Amino acid sequence: MATPKPHRDSRLAVEEMTERQAGREYARLEAEIKGHDERYYQKDAPTVSDADYDALRRRYEAIEQRFPDLRTLDSLSRKVGAAPSRGFAKVRHAVPMLSLQNAFSEEDVGDFVGRIRRFLNLPEDEALAFTAEPKIDGLSMSLRYENGTFVKAATRGDGFEGEDVTANIRTLKEIPDRLKGKNIPAVCEARGEVYMTKPDFLALNKRQAEAGEPVFANPRNSAAGSLRQKDASVTASRTLHFFAYGWGEMGEMPAQTQSGMLKWLKAAGFQTNPLWRLARSVDDMLAFHRDIGLERAKLDYDIDGVVYKLDRLDWQERLGFVSRSPRWAIAHKFPAERATTVLRDIEIQVGRTGALTPVAKLEPVTVGGVVVQNASLHNEDYIKGIGNDGNPIRGGTDIRIGDTVTIQRAGDVIPQIVDVVLELRPRSARPYQFPDKCPACGSHAVREEDEAVRRCTGGLICPAQQVERLRHFVSRNAFDIEGFGEKQVQAFHADGLVMEPADIFTLAERDRRSAKKLMDREGYGETSVKNLFDAIDARRNVPLNRLIYALGIRHIGETNARLLALHYPTVEALRDAATAAKPPGGEKGDKGNDAWQELNATEGIGEVVALAVVEFFKEKHNREALARLLKEIDVTALERPRQDSPVAGKTVVFTGALEKMTRDEAKAMAERLGAKVAGSVSKKTDYLVAGPGAGSKLAEAKKHDVAVLSEDDWFKLIGH
Ligand code: IVH
């Protein structure tokens, strides 16, 4: 279901709204929140982060506060969650299952304690104790015991009425059938959180993916999905856990404090979270929040904040509830889109174009509702603490393996490491050494000046780049082999038949000798294989510029390939020149050796391009792959352009539908005649050759007074 588009009023501050605007915005927010509730509670498929949801809810409540007349009996602020989904019997809660107010800042926590003091009219020196408990990110559950025996389990639902999931809950090993100890109240409802551990969640998703079933976004959703199964044996197959932290109906209270109740729940046979503490001041509470925030990644389960609860139950009673939450408790959330975790390793991935990208391998942690295990580290400089503009980032702090790092997720963007918690840096952590060899093929990985990216130079042999390189090699402006496109490259590469360009030309010979014939592959027959081999043979003769272009050297597009092919008569000559070339070493006055200067002086070839050529041929792997290819093909030198042609030195642009030649043919012809072919019209253009349907380029040409020729005029001009 699509999320409704934000209304234009949604940008207006609540304080500035007229009553009419507020009414509209209130209705819009109500619909949006209801949609989110339904997706969250009934479909286990939220589409917004908790932080975004909370923001909507705050805005809704702010409008309600300023315009109380808008508040109806139906107001969302009177409800918790959403109505139970169909399929399970309904259970009316004896005591409603309410929700918690949220605190997002340290100040909010101070305000919460201050409110309690005022409400209870306590003097400043009266000590207040709170339990500080991790806020488990699962789904809340009420478990009813009568005379010590488990009788019913119900989900929260809308807070008043939930779903009967007794059969499913019975499959959870951690939930006792009978309560332990003496003095068990006749009726006892234990409340707490059902959750799934992170490793179980990852394993479940793996199984789901393998079976072609949908995967869950996070452990919370998978716990909910696993519980809400009509067939309890499915629930049994998914390991779910339960932490008890509260109660509903309770005959005789077994303790007088929240901490006492936690101990009692444990004694009665429930798991309680072991990390809770008693906090005796706001500072204590905040310290717990900070500590647990840092622990978070190491925990086996997800937590999304800390819950503080006033310890004395008699005071809790006096404080009571306000709309849907108690006055005596508050949830101090972690910033939803950020989390800290430990950087386990840095992995270098080699992209299709040879770029080496560092990826952070993290202790899994949930950020904004999604489990994150990998994050982008961008490049070498980013790890060192240098931004794109060369200035320090994170105060110049580098990132090391073993560091505790803060990660951030924004929307669907790949999570990023935004900070390092230096106090937690292990003594043994060393600055990260970015590799200068490609991890996929061992070739040199080099960085161009002013480029942040380090690239593998083993273009022809690097497995990470092979498919992409081969695809380029057979593409239309390179070898252009009919019937040998992307699909064939993928398939032949996957089967190990074609790993490098030379393999294409030895395919027929190898097929003759092999018992496993190409002809027997799916989608092939005798004729199609013959056609393929013929098409390959037809390209054994290739113009030098196409070959140079096909090698896929960085910065060598068609134009540069042509310029090199015009200057160097053979690919061997280019290879030898590039291997002999020594670029300037950086000392003053060093201009590099003669071979470098010649390469650099090639018409139209600048330093960056020349360097890329040098890097390519410097790599032995590439020279060897080229040698293997040259054994299979004949290369024809390029016809030098005629300097005496009427269009020599002129700049020509072709546009519209040409009828007597293809665009590529037209381009090749013009270049043979010494013309430069450009893609767009400017005041430097001499001729625009326009076929039918020419549009904006024609208008541009008129603006710059460029001569416009028809296809026939063009042929006349060049004397054809
Ligand atoms: S106390 C009156 N304690 O957080 C409400 N809730 O946002 C009493 N939760 O509905 C709830 N850990 O599902 C409490 N230690 C904890 C919790 C906890 C997780 C969940 C619970 C609740 C939601 C409120």
Short mmCIF file of N, CA and C and ligand atoms in Angstrom, two decimals, residues 98-100 102 133-137 139-140 156 193 245 307 309 321 326 328 331, ligand 1:
data_model
loop_
_atom_site.label_atom_id
_atom_site.label_comp_id
_atom_site.label_asym_id
_atom_site.label_seq_id
_atom_site.Cartn_x
_atom_site.Cartn_y
_atom_site.Cartn_z
N LEU A 98 -1.31 -0.88 27.95
CA LEU A 98 -1.10 0.45 27.40
C LEU A 98 0.31 0.62 26.87
N SER A 99 0.58 1.85 26.52
CA SER A 99 1.86 2.11 25.87
C SER A 99 2.68 3.06 26.71
N LEU A 100 3.79 3.51 26.18
CA LEU A 100 4.67 4.40 26.93
C LEU A 100 4.86 5.72 26.20
N ASN A 102 7.33 8.65 25.04
CA ASN A 102 8.73 8.56 24.62
C ASN A 102 9.53 9.78 25.06
N GLU A 133 15.43 -0.31 32.45
CA GLU A 133 15.40 -1.62 31.78
C GLU A 133 15.59 -1.43 30.28
N PRO A 134 16.29 -2.35 29.66
CA PRO A 134 16.39 -2.25 28.20
C PRO A 134 14.99 -2.35 27.60
N LYS A 135 14.75 -1.56 26.59
CA LYS A 135 13.45 -1.65 25.91
C LYS A 135 13.58 -2.66 24.77
N ILE A 136 13.00 -3.84 24.98
CA ILE A 136 13.15 -4.93 24.02
C ILE A 136 12.30 -4.65 22.79
N ASP A 137 12.89 -4.82 21.63
CA ASP A 137 12.14 -4.53 20.40
C ASP A 137 11.49 -5.82 19.88
N LEU A 139 7.35 -7.95 20.46
CA LEU A 139 5.94 -7.61 20.55
C LEU A 139 5.41 -7.99 21.92
N SER A 140 4.55 -7.11 22.46
CA SER A 140 4.17 -7.36 23.84
C SER A 140 3.10 -8.44 23.93
N ARG A 156 -1.19 -7.63 22.25
CA ARG A 156 -1.72 -6.36 22.74
C ARG A 156 -2.96 -5.91 21.98
N GLU A 193 7.79 -9.21 26.61
CA GLU A 193 8.06 -9.07 25.18
C GLU A 193 8.49 -10.40 24.57
N TYR A 245 8.49 -8.33 32.07
CA TYR A 245 8.85 -7.07 32.73
C TYR A 245 7.66 -6.39 33.41
N VAL A 307 13.67 1.76 29.23
CA VAL A 307 12.43 2.16 29.91
C VAL A 307 12.78 2.46 31.36
N LYS A 309 11.18 3.15 35.02
CA LYS A 309 9.90 3.01 35.74
C LYS A 309 10.14 3.38 37.19
N PHE A 321 -2.51 7.15 35.00
CA PHE A 321 -2.29 7.19 33.55
C PHE A 321 -2.73 8.51 32.96
N PRO A 326 1.26 5.42 31.13
CA PRO A 326 1.39 5.72 32.56
C PRO A 326 2.25 6.96 32.78
N TRP A 328 4.15 7.12 35.31
CA TRP A 328 5.29 6.67 36.12
C TRP A 328 6.41 6.00 35.31
N ALA A 331 9.77 5.78 27.94
CA ALA A 331 10.73 5.05 27.10
C ALA A 331 11.73 6.06 26.55
S1 IVH B 1 6.67 -1.42 30.24
C1 IVH B 1 2.16 0.47 30.46
N1 IVH B 1 9.07 -2.38 29.85
O1 IVH B 1 7.60 -1.11 24.66
C2 IVH B 1 3.15 -0.03 29.49
N2 IVH B 1 7.68 -2.08 27.98
O2 IVH B 1 6.54 1.47 23.66
C3 IVH B 1 4.19 -0.88 30.16
N3 IVH B 1 8.70 -2.80 25.87
O3 IVH B 1 4.20 -1.86 24.83
C4 IVH B 1 5.27 -1.26 29.25
N4 IVH B 1 10.59 -3.49 26.72
O4 IVH B 1 5.87 -3.72 24.11
C5 IVH B 1 7.91 -2.00 29.28
N5 IVH B 1 11.20 -3.26 29.68
C6 IVH B 1 10.06 -2.89 29.11
C7 IVH B 1 9.85 -3.01 27.73
C8 IVH B 1 8.64 -2.58 27.19
C9 IVH B 1 9.89 -3.36 25.62
C10 IVH B 1 7.69 -2.49 24.85
C11 IVH B 1 6.29 -2.95 25.20
C12 IVH B 1 5.50 -1.70 25.26
C13 IVH B 1 6.27 -0.80 24.36
C14 IVH B 1 5.99 0.66 24.65
#
